[in-house]
Tab-separated table of C-alpha atoms and ligand atoms in Angstrom:
chain	number	residue	atom	x	y	z
A	1	UNK	CA	-41.195	-10.657	-18.523
A	2	UNK	CA	-41.890	-9.055	-21.899
A	3	UNK	CA	-43.343	-11.429	-24.463
A	4	UNK	CA	-43.668	-10.880	-28.175
A	5	UNK	CA	-46.000	-12.611	-30.572
A	6	UNK	CA	-46.538	-12.524	-34.312
A	7	UNK	CA	-49.515	-14.161	-35.986
A	8	UNK	CA	-51.291	-14.014	-39.283
A	9	UNK	CA	-54.972	-14.556	-39.944
A	10	UNK	CA	-57.542	-14.255	-42.664
A	11	UNK	CA	-60.478	-11.890	-42.615
A	12	UNK	CA	-63.708	-13.885	-42.391
A	13	UNK	CA	-65.903	-11.284	-44.119
A	14	UNK	CA	-65.509	-8.034	-46.079
A	15	UNK	CA	-64.734	-5.073	-43.860
A	16	UNK	CA	-65.363	-1.391	-44.625
A	17	UNK	CA	-62.518	1.022	-43.935
A	18	UNK	CA	-64.247	2.848	-41.079
A	19	UNK	CA	-65.367	-0.406	-39.451
A	20	UNK	CA	-61.744	-1.495	-39.485
A	21	UNK	CA	-60.590	1.831	-38.020
A	22	UNK	CA	-63.186	1.494	-35.254
A	23	UNK	CA	-62.027	-1.982	-34.398
A	24	UNK	CA	-58.415	-0.875	-34.287
A	25	UNK	CA	-59.308	2.050	-32.007
A	26	UNK	CA	-61.069	-0.305	-29.621
A	27	UNK	CA	-58.136	-2.737	-29.648
A	28	UNK	CA	-55.697	0.133	-29.041
A	29	UNK	CA	-57.694	1.241	-26.012
A	30	UNK	CA	-57.770	-2.246	-24.566
A	31	UNK	CA	-54.071	-2.716	-25.263
A	32	UNK	CA	-53.182	0.554	-23.580
A	33	UNK	CA	-54.983	-0.564	-20.422
A	34	UNK	CA	-53.050	-3.836	-20.444
A	35	UNK	CA	-49.604	-2.498	-21.311
A	36	UNK	CA	-49.686	-4.152	-24.733
A	37	UNK	CA	-48.308	-2.452	-27.844
A	38	UNK	CA	-47.853	-3.435	-31.475
A	39	UNK	CA	-48.631	-3.053	-35.146
A	40	UNK	CA	-51.342	-4.482	-37.361
A	41	UNK	CA	-50.591	-4.979	-41.038
A	42	UNK	CA	-53.509	-5.502	-43.384
A	43	UNK	CA	-53.587	-6.270	-47.099
A	44	UNK	CA	-57.331	-6.254	-47.724
A	45	UNK	CA	-57.695	-9.953	-47.017
A	46	UNK	CA	-55.179	-10.941	-44.348
A	47	UNK	CA	-54.011	-9.590	-41.041
A	48	UNK	CA	-50.484	-9.778	-39.772
A	49	UNK	CA	-49.971	-8.586	-36.261
A	50	UNK	CA	-46.969	-7.989	-34.048
A	51	UNK	CA	-47.875	-7.608	-30.366
A	52	UNK	CA	-45.727	-7.248	-27.272
A	53	UNK	CA	-46.420	-6.927	-23.566
A	54	UNK	CA	-46.325	-8.641	-20.176
A	55	UNK	CA	-46.661	-12.419	-20.584
A	56	UNK	CA	-50.110	-12.720	-19.026
A	57	UNK	CA	-51.635	-9.710	-20.745
A	58	UNK	CA	-50.274	-10.846	-24.102
A	59	UNK	CA	-51.716	-14.322	-23.701
A	60	UNK	CA	-55.120	-12.860	-22.832
A	61	UNK	CA	-54.943	-10.513	-25.836
A	62	UNK	CA	-54.106	-13.413	-28.162
A	63	UNK	CA	-56.931	-15.528	-26.731
A	64	UNK	CA	-59.291	-12.627	-27.399
A	65	UNK	CA	-58.092	-12.436	-31.024
A	66	UNK	CA	-58.371	-16.163	-31.585
A	67	UNK	CA	-61.962	-16.243	-30.397
A	68	UNK	CA	-62.922	-13.224	-32.530
A	69	UNK	CA	-65.061	-14.484	-35.452
A	70	UNK	CA	-63.497	-11.825	-37.662
A	71	UNK	CA	-60.224	-13.786	-37.690
A	72	UNK	CA	-60.103	-17.063	-39.580
A	73	UNK	CA	-57.115	-19.407	-39.799
A	74	UNK	CA	-55.103	-17.780	-37.025
A	75	UNK	CA	-51.522	-19.061	-37.321
A	76	UNK	CA	-48.818	-18.308	-34.766
A	77	UNK	CA	-45.621	-17.296	-36.556
A	78	UNK	CA	-43.402	-16.274	-33.696
A	79	UNK	CA	-43.680	-16.496	-29.945
A	80	UNK	CA	-40.671	-15.223	-28.067
A	81	UNK	CA	-39.294	-12.935	-25.369
A	82	UNK	CA	-37.540	-9.608	-25.692
A	83	UNK	CA	-35.572	-7.351	-23.353
A	84	UNK	CA	-37.720	-4.302	-24.087
A	85	UNK	CA	-40.772	-3.172	-26.029
A	86	UNK	CA	-40.204	-2.086	-29.609
A	87	UNK	CA	-43.349	-0.127	-30.266
A	88	UNK	CA	-44.047	1.240	-26.799
A	89	UNK	CA	-45.708	4.355	-28.281
A	90	UNK	CA	-48.113	2.417	-30.459
A	91	UNK	CA	-50.904	0.701	-28.561
A	92	UNK	CA	-52.017	-0.611	-31.958
A	93	UNK	CA	-50.971	0.963	-35.227
A	94	UNK	CA	-52.759	-0.049	-38.418
A	95	UNK	CA	-50.596	-0.099	-41.544
A	96	UNK	CA	-52.067	-0.946	-44.938
A	97	UNK	CA	-49.435	-3.130	-46.546
A	98	UNK	CA	-50.806	-2.394	-50.027
A	99	UNK	CA	-49.620	1.209	-49.705
A	100	UNK	CA	-46.104	0.205	-48.718
A	101	UNK	CA	-45.279	-3.001	-50.544
A	102	UNK	CA	-41.878	-1.664	-51.609
A	103	UNK	CA	-40.685	-0.277	-48.327
A	104	UNK	CA	-42.714	-1.540	-45.414
A	105	UNK	CA	-39.721	-0.809	-43.169
A	106	UNK	CA	-40.256	2.941	-43.436
A	107	UNK	CA	-43.733	3.260	-41.904
A	108	UNK	CA	-42.774	0.729	-39.262
A	109	UNK	CA	-39.552	2.464	-38.324
A	110	UNK	CA	-41.612	5.556	-37.500
A	111	UNK	CA	-42.998	3.762	-34.456
A	112	UNK	CA	-39.889	2.021	-33.238
A	113	UNK	CA	-38.605	2.899	-29.804
A	114	UNK	CA	-35.144	1.730	-30.856
A	115	UNK	CA	-34.106	0.768	-34.407
A	116	UNK	CA	-34.316	-2.907	-35.301
A	117	UNK	CA	-31.233	-4.652	-36.716
A	118	UNK	CA	-31.844	-5.963	-40.243
A	119	UNK	CA	-31.456	-9.595	-39.114
A	120	UNK	CA	-34.308	-9.237	-36.622
A	121	UNK	CA	-36.746	-12.108	-37.129
A	122	UNK	CA	-39.887	-10.090	-36.531
A	123	UNK	CA	-38.697	-7.538	-39.089
A	124	UNK	CA	-37.988	-10.290	-41.614
A	125	UNK	CA	-41.472	-11.700	-41.097
A	126	UNK	CA	-42.999	-8.252	-41.570
A	127	UNK	CA	-41.120	-7.864	-44.860
A	128	UNK	CA	-42.286	-11.308	-45.969
A	129	UNK	CA	-45.868	-10.304	-45.300
A	130	UNK	CA	-45.536	-7.070	-47.254
A	131	UNK	CA	-44.120	-8.936	-50.252
A	132	UNK	CA	-47.040	-11.401	-50.118
A	133	UNK	CA	-44.617	-14.298	-49.705
A	134	UNK	CA	-46.300	-15.887	-46.736
A	135	UNK	CA	-49.756	-16.104	-48.345
A	136	UNK	CA	-51.216	-19.459	-47.569
A	137	UNK	CA	-53.099	-21.407	-50.243
A	138	UNK	CA	-53.875	-24.107	-47.732
A	139	UNK	CA	-56.426	-21.940	-45.934
A	140	UNK	CA	-58.772	-22.419	-48.897
A	141	UNK	CA	-59.889	-25.737	-47.452
A	142	UNK	CA	-62.986	-25.286	-45.295
A	143	UNK	CA	-63.498	-27.847	-42.535
A	144	UNK	CA	-67.244	-27.204	-42.397
A	145	UNK	CA	-67.599	-28.556	-45.935
A	146	UNK	CA	-66.568	-32.037	-44.823
A	147	UNK	CA	-68.398	-34.720	-42.909
A	148	UNK	CA	-67.022	-38.034	-41.757
A	149	UNK	CA	-68.740	-41.321	-42.396
A	150	UNK	CA	-67.591	-44.576	-40.811
A	151	UNK	CA	-67.553	-47.603	-43.050
A	152	UNK	CA	-66.508	-51.130	-42.116
A	153	UNK	CA	-63.122	-52.081	-43.467
A	154	UNK	CA	-64.599	-55.194	-45.045
A	155	UNK	CA	-62.030	-57.383	-43.318
A	156	UNK	CA	-62.814	-59.888	-40.618
A	157	UNK	CA	-61.389	-59.720	-37.110
A	158	UNK	CA	-59.843	-62.881	-35.718
A	159	UNK	CA	-61.921	-64.372	-32.923
A	160	UNK	CA	-58.795	-65.681	-31.219
A	161	UNK	CA	-55.278	-64.317	-31.225
A	162	UNK	CA	-52.780	-66.178	-33.318
A	163	UNK	CA	-51.495	-69.230	-31.532
A	164	UNK	CA	-47.800	-68.625	-31.187
A	165	UNK	CA	-44.969	-69.377	-28.835
A	166	UNK	CA	-44.167	-65.669	-28.853
A	167	UNK	CA	-46.024	-63.707	-26.164
A	168	UNK	CA	-47.210	-60.924	-28.442
A	169	UNK	CA	-49.972	-59.949	-30.823
A	170	UNK	CA	-50.546	-57.076	-33.224
A	171	UNK	CA	-52.987	-54.233	-33.628
A	172	UNK	CA	-53.521	-52.938	-37.146
A	173	UNK	CA	-54.044	-49.302	-38.099
A	174	UNK	CA	-54.904	-48.241	-41.666
A	175	UNK	CA	-52.821	-45.699	-43.578
A	176	UNK	CA	-55.280	-44.093	-45.960
A	177	UNK	CA	-55.694	-41.965	-49.048
A	178	UNK	CA	-58.757	-40.065	-47.808
A	179	UNK	CA	-59.752	-38.538	-51.148
A	180	UNK	CA	-59.609	-41.822	-53.028
A	181	UNK	CA	-61.202	-43.811	-50.179
A	182	UNK	CA	-58.458	-46.405	-50.283
A	183	UNK	CA	-56.410	-48.081	-47.582
A	184	UNK	CA	-52.833	-47.952	-48.805
A	185	UNK	CA	-51.451	-50.164	-46.070
A	186	UNK	CA	-52.091	-51.309	-42.528
A	187	UNK	CA	-49.416	-50.755	-39.905
A	188	UNK	CA	-48.808	-53.619	-37.487
A	189	UNK	CA	-48.297	-52.289	-33.955
A	190	UNK	CA	-47.010	-54.745	-31.395
A	191	UNK	CA	-49.080	-55.530	-28.278
A	192	UNK	CA	-48.377	-57.809	-25.324
A	193	UNK	CA	-50.320	-61.036	-24.852
A	194	UNK	CA	-52.784	-59.067	-22.700
A	195	UNK	CA	-53.017	-56.191	-25.189
A	196	UNK	CA	-50.470	-53.907	-23.467
A	197	UNK	CA	-48.568	-51.194	-25.410
A	198	UNK	CA	-45.264	-51.817	-27.253
A	199	UNK	CA	-42.907	-51.104	-24.362
A	200	UNK	CA	-44.557	-53.798	-22.223
A	201	UNK	CA	-43.520	-56.359	-24.838
A	202	UNK	CA	-39.871	-55.512	-24.392
A	203	UNK	CA	-39.525	-54.455	-20.747
A	204	UNK	CA	-39.176	-57.938	-19.297
A	205	UNK	CA	-36.654	-59.094	-21.848
A	206	UNK	CA	-32.906	-58.719	-21.320
A	207	UNK	CA	-31.559	-55.955	-23.574
A	208	UNK	CA	-29.558	-58.519	-25.542
A	209	UNK	CA	-32.772	-60.158	-26.707
A	210	UNK	CA	-34.673	-57.101	-27.875
A	211	UNK	CA	-33.556	-57.281	-31.463
A	212	UNK	CA	-34.183	-60.993	-31.868
A	213	UNK	CA	-37.632	-60.701	-30.309
A	214	UNK	CA	-38.397	-57.680	-32.478
A	215	UNK	CA	-37.522	-59.610	-35.626
A	216	UNK	CA	-39.204	-62.863	-34.622
A	217	UNK	CA	-42.395	-61.131	-33.514
A	218	UNK	CA	-42.971	-60.107	-37.137
A	219	UNK	CA	-43.912	-63.692	-37.814
A	220	UNK	CA	-47.166	-63.047	-35.919
A	221	UNK	CA	-47.798	-59.830	-37.834
A	222	UNK	CA	-47.324	-61.605	-41.149
A	223	UNK	CA	-49.547	-64.492	-40.125
A	224	UNK	CA	-52.240	-62.043	-39.046
A	225	UNK	CA	-52.118	-60.212	-42.386
A	226	UNK	CA	-52.311	-63.501	-44.189
A	227	UNK	CA	-55.264	-64.770	-42.128
A	228	UNK	CA	-57.143	-61.501	-42.710
A	229	UNK	CA	-56.517	-61.783	-46.429
A	230	UNK	CA	-55.224	-58.243	-46.827
A	231	UNK	CA	-55.256	-58.563	-50.612
A	232	UNK	CA	-54.025	-55.415	-52.410
A	233	UNK	CA	-53.461	-53.698	-49.133
A	234	UNK	CA	-49.855	-53.604	-47.927
A	235	UNK	CA	-48.523	-54.455	-44.488
A	236	UNK	CA	-46.205	-52.020	-42.697
A	237	UNK	CA	-44.078	-53.488	-39.947
A	238	UNK	CA	-41.911	-51.673	-37.422
A	239	UNK	CA	-38.359	-52.831	-36.920
A	240	UNK	CA	-35.521	-51.318	-34.996
A	241	UNK	CA	-32.775	-50.825	-37.586
A	242	UNK	CA	-30.452	-52.781	-35.332
A	243	UNK	CA	-32.810	-55.765	-35.543
A	244	UNK	CA	-31.878	-55.900	-39.212
A	245	UNK	CA	-28.193	-55.320	-38.490
A	246	UNK	CA	-27.278	-57.331	-35.397
A	247	UNK	CA	-29.098	-60.536	-36.315
A	248	UNK	CA	-27.338	-62.595	-38.956
A	249	UNK	CA	-29.564	-63.260	-41.973
A	250	UNK	CA	-32.329	-61.046	-40.578
A	251	UNK	CA	-33.634	-60.204	-44.030
A	252	UNK	CA	-33.625	-63.867	-45.084
A	253	UNK	CA	-35.580	-64.756	-41.962
A	254	UNK	CA	-38.123	-62.074	-42.710
A	255	UNK	CA	-38.387	-63.202	-46.304
A	256	UNK	CA	-38.868	-66.823	-45.275
A	257	UNK	CA	-41.809	-65.804	-43.059
A	258	UNK	CA	-43.307	-63.627	-45.785
A	259	UNK	CA	-43.300	-66.608	-48.111
A	260	UNK	CA	-44.458	-69.051	-45.470
A	261	UNK	CA	-47.669	-67.065	-45.005
A	262	UNK	CA	-48.324	-66.662	-48.696
A	263	UNK	CA	-47.506	-62.968	-48.859
A	264	UNK	CA	-45.131	-61.272	-51.307
A	265	UNK	CA	-42.181	-58.985	-50.463
A	266	UNK	CA	-43.900	-56.271	-52.546
A	267	UNK	CA	-46.733	-56.279	-50.003
A	268	UNK	CA	-44.409	-55.497	-47.106
A	269	UNK	CA	-43.048	-52.147	-45.963
A	270	UNK	CA	-40.438	-51.996	-43.220
A	271	UNK	CA	-40.669	-48.864	-41.072
A	272	UNK	CA	-37.471	-47.828	-39.368
A	273	UNK	CA	-36.918	-44.990	-36.966
A	274	UNK	CA	-34.198	-42.600	-37.912
A	275	UNK	CA	-32.628	-42.472	-34.488
A	276	UNK	CA	-31.101	-45.927	-34.460
A	277	UNK	CA	-30.364	-45.991	-38.169
A	278	UNK	CA	-27.715	-43.366	-38.121
A	279	UNK	CA	-25.465	-44.767	-35.395
A	280	UNK	CA	-24.537	-47.899	-37.364
A	281	UNK	CA	-25.137	-46.648	-40.833
A	282	UNK	CA	-22.698	-48.936	-42.677
A	283	UNK	CA	-24.338	-52.098	-41.371
A	284	UNK	CA	-27.740	-50.589	-41.758
A	285	UNK	CA	-27.002	-49.768	-45.386
A	286	UNK	CA	-26.233	-53.399	-46.058
A	287	UNK	CA	-29.517	-54.524	-44.565
A	288	UNK	CA	-31.333	-51.896	-46.618
A	289	UNK	CA	-29.699	-53.106	-49.808
A	290	UNK	CA	-30.902	-56.589	-49.027
A	291	UNK	CA	-34.447	-55.477	-48.287
A	292	UNK	CA	-34.489	-53.580	-51.552
A	293	UNK	CA	-32.988	-56.388	-53.563
A	294	UNK	CA	-35.787	-58.732	-52.506
A	295	UNK	CA	-38.472	-56.112	-53.219
A	296	UNK	CA	-39.394	-54.978	-49.694
A	297	UNK	CA	-39.908	-51.216	-49.400
A	298	UNK	CA	-38.663	-49.042	-46.606
A	299	UNK	CA	-40.238	-46.118	-44.772
A	300	UNK	CA	-38.485	-43.733	-42.431
A	301	UNK	CA	-40.710	-43.496	-39.362
A	302	UNK	CA	-41.121	-40.532	-36.997
A	303	UNK	CA	-39.355	-38.107	-39.317
A	304	UNK	CA	-38.713	-34.843	-37.559
A	305	UNK	CA	-38.800	-36.299	-34.043
A	306	UNK	CA	-35.265	-37.673	-33.891
A	307	UNK	CA	-31.905	-36.088	-34.333
A	308	UNK	CA	-30.813	-37.456	-37.678
A	309	UNK	CA	-33.648	-36.449	-40.008
A	310	UNK	CA	-31.931	-34.599	-42.784
A	311	UNK	CA	-28.544	-36.259	-42.538
A	312	UNK	CA	-30.193	-39.672	-42.871
A	313	UNK	CA	-32.216	-38.495	-45.843
A	314	UNK	CA	-29.088	-37.204	-47.540
A	315	UNK	CA	-27.538	-40.675	-47.299
A	316	UNK	CA	-30.561	-42.810	-47.889
A	317	UNK	CA	-33.849	-42.175	-49.677
A	318	UNK	CA	-36.694	-44.483	-48.660
A	319	UNK	CA	-39.871	-45.151	-50.663
A	320	UNK	CA	-41.928	-43.542	-47.928
A	321	UNK	CA	-41.381	-40.959	-45.254
A	322	UNK	CA	-43.634	-40.639	-42.231
A	323	UNK	CA	-43.881	-37.158	-40.760
A	324	UNK	CA	-43.978	-37.441	-36.980
A	325	UNK	CA	-47.021	-36.538	-34.936
A	326	UNK	CA	-45.004	-33.810	-33.166
A	327	UNK	CA	-44.988	-31.834	-36.412
A	328	UNK	CA	-48.579	-32.696	-37.269
A	329	UNK	CA	-50.374	-31.683	-34.068
A	330	UNK	CA	-52.117	-28.308	-34.531
A	331	UNK	CA	-50.187	-27.606	-37.724
A	332	UNK	CA	-53.056	-25.466	-39.000
A	333	UNK	CA	-52.259	-22.937	-36.264
A	334	UNK	CA	-48.494	-23.142	-36.187
A	335	UNK	CA	-46.289	-21.152	-38.576
A	336	UNK	CA	-42.939	-22.841	-37.802
A	337	UNK	CA	-44.446	-26.350	-38.208
A	338	UNK	CA	-46.035	-25.279	-41.488
A	339	UNK	CA	-42.744	-23.957	-42.854
A	340	UNK	CA	-40.892	-27.151	-41.861
A	341	UNK	CA	-43.516	-29.540	-43.238
A	342	UNK	CA	-43.796	-27.600	-46.508
A	343	UNK	CA	-40.042	-27.982	-46.934
A	344	UNK	CA	-40.196	-31.723	-46.152
A	345	UNK	CA	-42.997	-32.226	-48.690
A	346	UNK	CA	-41.119	-30.229	-51.323
A	347	UNK	CA	-37.960	-32.208	-50.663
A	348	UNK	CA	-39.773	-35.559	-50.885
A	349	UNK	CA	-41.444	-34.491	-54.132
A	350	UNK	CA	-38.032	-33.797	-55.665
A	351	UNK	CA	-36.768	-37.175	-54.478
A	352	UNK	CA	-39.836	-39.201	-55.485
A	353	UNK	CA	-40.613	-40.155	-51.889
A	354	UNK	CA	-44.239	-40.662	-50.777
A	355	UNK	CA	-45.141	-38.623	-47.703
A	356	UNK	CA	-47.362	-39.917	-44.901
A	357	UNK	CA	-48.573	-37.786	-41.997
A	358	UNK	CA	-48.937	-39.641	-38.688
A	359	UNK	CA	-51.151	-38.936	-35.716
A	360	UNK	CA	-53.902	-36.988	-37.482
A	361	UNK	CA	-56.577	-36.284	-34.908
A	362	UNK	CA	-58.574	-33.391	-36.366
A	363	UNK	CA	-60.090	-32.457	-39.744
A	364	UNK	CA	-58.118	-29.180	-39.605
A	365	UNK	CA	-54.784	-30.991	-39.402
A	366	UNK	CA	-55.757	-33.330	-42.246
A	367	UNK	CA	-57.030	-30.564	-44.530
A	368	UNK	CA	-53.979	-28.410	-44.020
A	369	UNK	CA	-51.616	-31.288	-44.776
A	370	UNK	CA	-53.678	-32.548	-47.714
A	371	UNK	CA	-53.567	-29.073	-49.268
A	372	UNK	CA	-49.825	-28.876	-48.635
A	373	UNK	CA	-49.331	-31.994	-50.752
A	374	UNK	CA	-49.008	-34.810	-48.201
A	375	UNK	CA	-50.225	-37.984	-49.897
A	376	UNK	CA	-51.225	-40.483	-47.205
A	377	UNK	CA	-52.606	-40.187	-43.678
A	378	UNK	CA	-52.733	-42.183	-40.477
A	379	UNK	CA	-54.384	-41.256	-37.218
A	380	UNK	CA	-57.312	-41.557	-34.861
A	381	UNK	CA	-59.376	-39.238	-37.098
A	382	UNK	CA	-59.516	-41.983	-39.715
A	383	UNK	CA	-59.077	-45.157	-37.673
A	384	UNK	CA	-57.725	-46.353	-34.332
A	385	UNK	CA	-55.543	-49.461	-34.140
A	386	UNK	CA	-57.549	-52.668	-33.654
A	387	UNK	CA	-56.066	-55.808	-32.115
A	388	UNK	CA	-56.111	-58.771	-34.494
A	389	UNK	CA	-58.194	-56.963	-37.080
A	390	UNK	CA	-58.530	-54.049	-39.474
A	391	UNK	CA	-60.780	-51.376	-37.936
A	392	UNK	CA	-63.575	-49.495	-39.717
A	393	UNK	CA	-62.405	-46.272	-41.369
A	394	UNK	CA	-64.025	-42.881	-41.008
A	395	UNK	CA	-63.944	-41.329	-44.505
A	396	UNK	CA	-64.366	-37.642	-45.302
A	397	UNK	CA	-67.311	-36.725	-47.532
A	398	UNK	CA	-67.487	-33.333	-49.257
A	399	UNK	CA	-70.897	-31.858	-48.479
A	400	UNK	CA	-70.703	-28.589	-50.429
B	501	C2E	P1	-45.115	-45.633	-34.519
B	501	C2E	O1	-44.533	-46.675	-35.419
B	501	C2E	O2	-44.901	-44.212	-34.875
B	501	C2E	O3	-46.657	-45.978	-34.454
B	501	C2E	C1	-47.669	-45.047	-34.327
B	501	C2E	C2	-48.108	-44.913	-32.893
B	501	C2E	O4	-48.965	-43.790	-32.799
B	501	C2E	C3	-48.917	-46.093	-32.398
B	501	C2E	O5	-48.736	-46.204	-31.009
B	501	C2E	C4	-50.340	-45.644	-32.682
B	501	C2E	O6	-51.300	-46.288	-31.864
B	501	C2E	C5	-50.231	-44.193	-32.342
B	501	C2E	N1	-51.198	-43.367	-33.048
B	501	C2E	C6	-51.735	-43.567	-34.270
B	501	C2E	N2	-52.571	-42.581	-34.587
B	501	C2E	C7	-52.568	-41.725	-33.543
B	501	C2E	C8	-53.264	-40.492	-33.284
B	501	C2E	O7	-54.038	-39.970	-34.090
B	501	C2E	N3	-53.002	-39.893	-32.094
B	501	C2E	C9	-52.159	-40.433	-31.175
B	501	C2E	N4	-51.995	-39.764	-30.033
B	501	C2E	N5	-51.490	-41.582	-31.394
B	501	C2E	C10	-51.697	-42.216	-32.562
B	501	C2E	P2	-48.253	-47.570	-30.362
B	501	C2E	O8	-48.982	-48.693	-30.967
B	501	C2E	O9	-48.324	-47.369	-28.875
B	501	C2E	O10	-46.767	-47.663	-30.817
B	501	C2E	C11	-45.791	-46.795	-30.325
B	501	C2E	C12	-44.474	-47.070	-30.996
B	501	C2E	O11	-43.970	-48.359	-30.641
B	501	C2E	C13	-44.570	-47.126	-32.521
B	501	C2E	O12	-44.618	-45.834	-33.039
B	501	C2E	C14	-43.289	-47.870	-32.845
B	501	C2E	O13	-42.181	-46.988	-32.845
B	501	C2E	C15	-43.148	-48.822	-31.676
B	501	C2E	N6	-43.552	-50.154	-32.141
B	501	C2E	C16	-44.795	-50.637	-32.380
B	501	C2E	N7	-44.715	-51.921	-32.850
B	501	C2E	C17	-43.409	-52.222	-32.901
B	501	C2E	C18	-42.658	-53.376	-33.296
B	501	C2E	O14	-43.196	-54.400	-33.724
B	501	C2E	N8	-41.290	-53.315	-33.228
B	501	C2E	C19	-40.655	-52.203	-32.783
B	501	C2E	N9	-39.343	-52.210	-32.742
B	501	C2E	N10	-41.313	-51.103	-32.406
B	501	C2E	C20	-42.663	-51.105	-32.447
B	502	MN	MN1	-44.367	-47.018	-37.336
B	503	MN	MN1	-44.262	-43.094	-36.217
């Protein structure tokens, strides 16, 4: 099977013209031996490469490139399959994009085995490179300049779980502003009486009781927040949208518990997943109106993982939008994820919605997203959920 791959990268150090030519000659030789062909565009600072070849050989070639210290910030832009090679005569052709910024198609066409249709994605990407459109400001952040330092959250942990008739407890995970060293809110994640994950809290209940249990369990989350004295910090709770819809007076019940534990509606954020919200939107809209009218804010959870993302956002704009971990993982190396997240951030900026990135596990992911304009972050890099308490947070410190 013939695979194709397009990536871009940044040169890690200045490179003289003949050193570059030598490197390209070596790569061409290696490619020829492996049945790989392609083009290498260069603009003095960045590389943009199109390579094609048998699946295995192409993977090995890409691995080689990624481990080459000359390439920084390697980002995959396209990874696909094609019926036949496009540049079978070019084991590796270097094209200086600065010489051809008006008509990059011409020098490329010279090497094509068969002409490319103008809608071809690889061709469109090549044109975007030549016009400088894809240049990535976010690569200016250097991971090595940051160190992480763990500091206690300053909150106590309860010695005993909350005494409740409901067989559940909550783990709390901070959502942070890493550059201001502040915890914006803590998210309450449900756990079974023995500390088991969320699904174990629901699996033994009949389906008809899921929504009621979901709503009632929030009593324990609110009591926990109150006992820990969360102060200025907000509490995010997860609710299935249908828990707000199918239970009469759900919002009043929630409000009564908020007041009972001495919290205010302004301290509470309800996170809903988009998937359930869209199927009963009329009812859901009513519940949302009620939440809003009492001062509780709403966040759309797992944005980008479900099926209703944009259509839900067109109908309803929450205070906060949480970008799902699926889009976050390895974003610093993934062109399609970068393009999608940039568009989400841009869209939220226009709508006045705060963006949160979930599931941050590495400094690279955080730095890329921070530079792209995401405001708040949640993930194991900063803090793991802690049962009945607020965990210490690992804060980034700029060392250079
Ligand atoms: P969620 O609301 O998106 O919560 C985030 C989940 O991602 C949590 O898993 C958290 O432990 C995990 N997580 C946080 N940071 C990272 C990270 O850096 N890497 C990885 N791999 N995971 C990370 P958890 O606690 O197992 O919860 C799973 C889901 O269960 C939640 O996803 C939420 O949809 C649901 N859930 C939790 N509590 C409740 C609840 O009270 N009611 C309802 N209806 N659903 C709940
Ligand atoms: Mn959530
Ligand atoms: Mn989520």
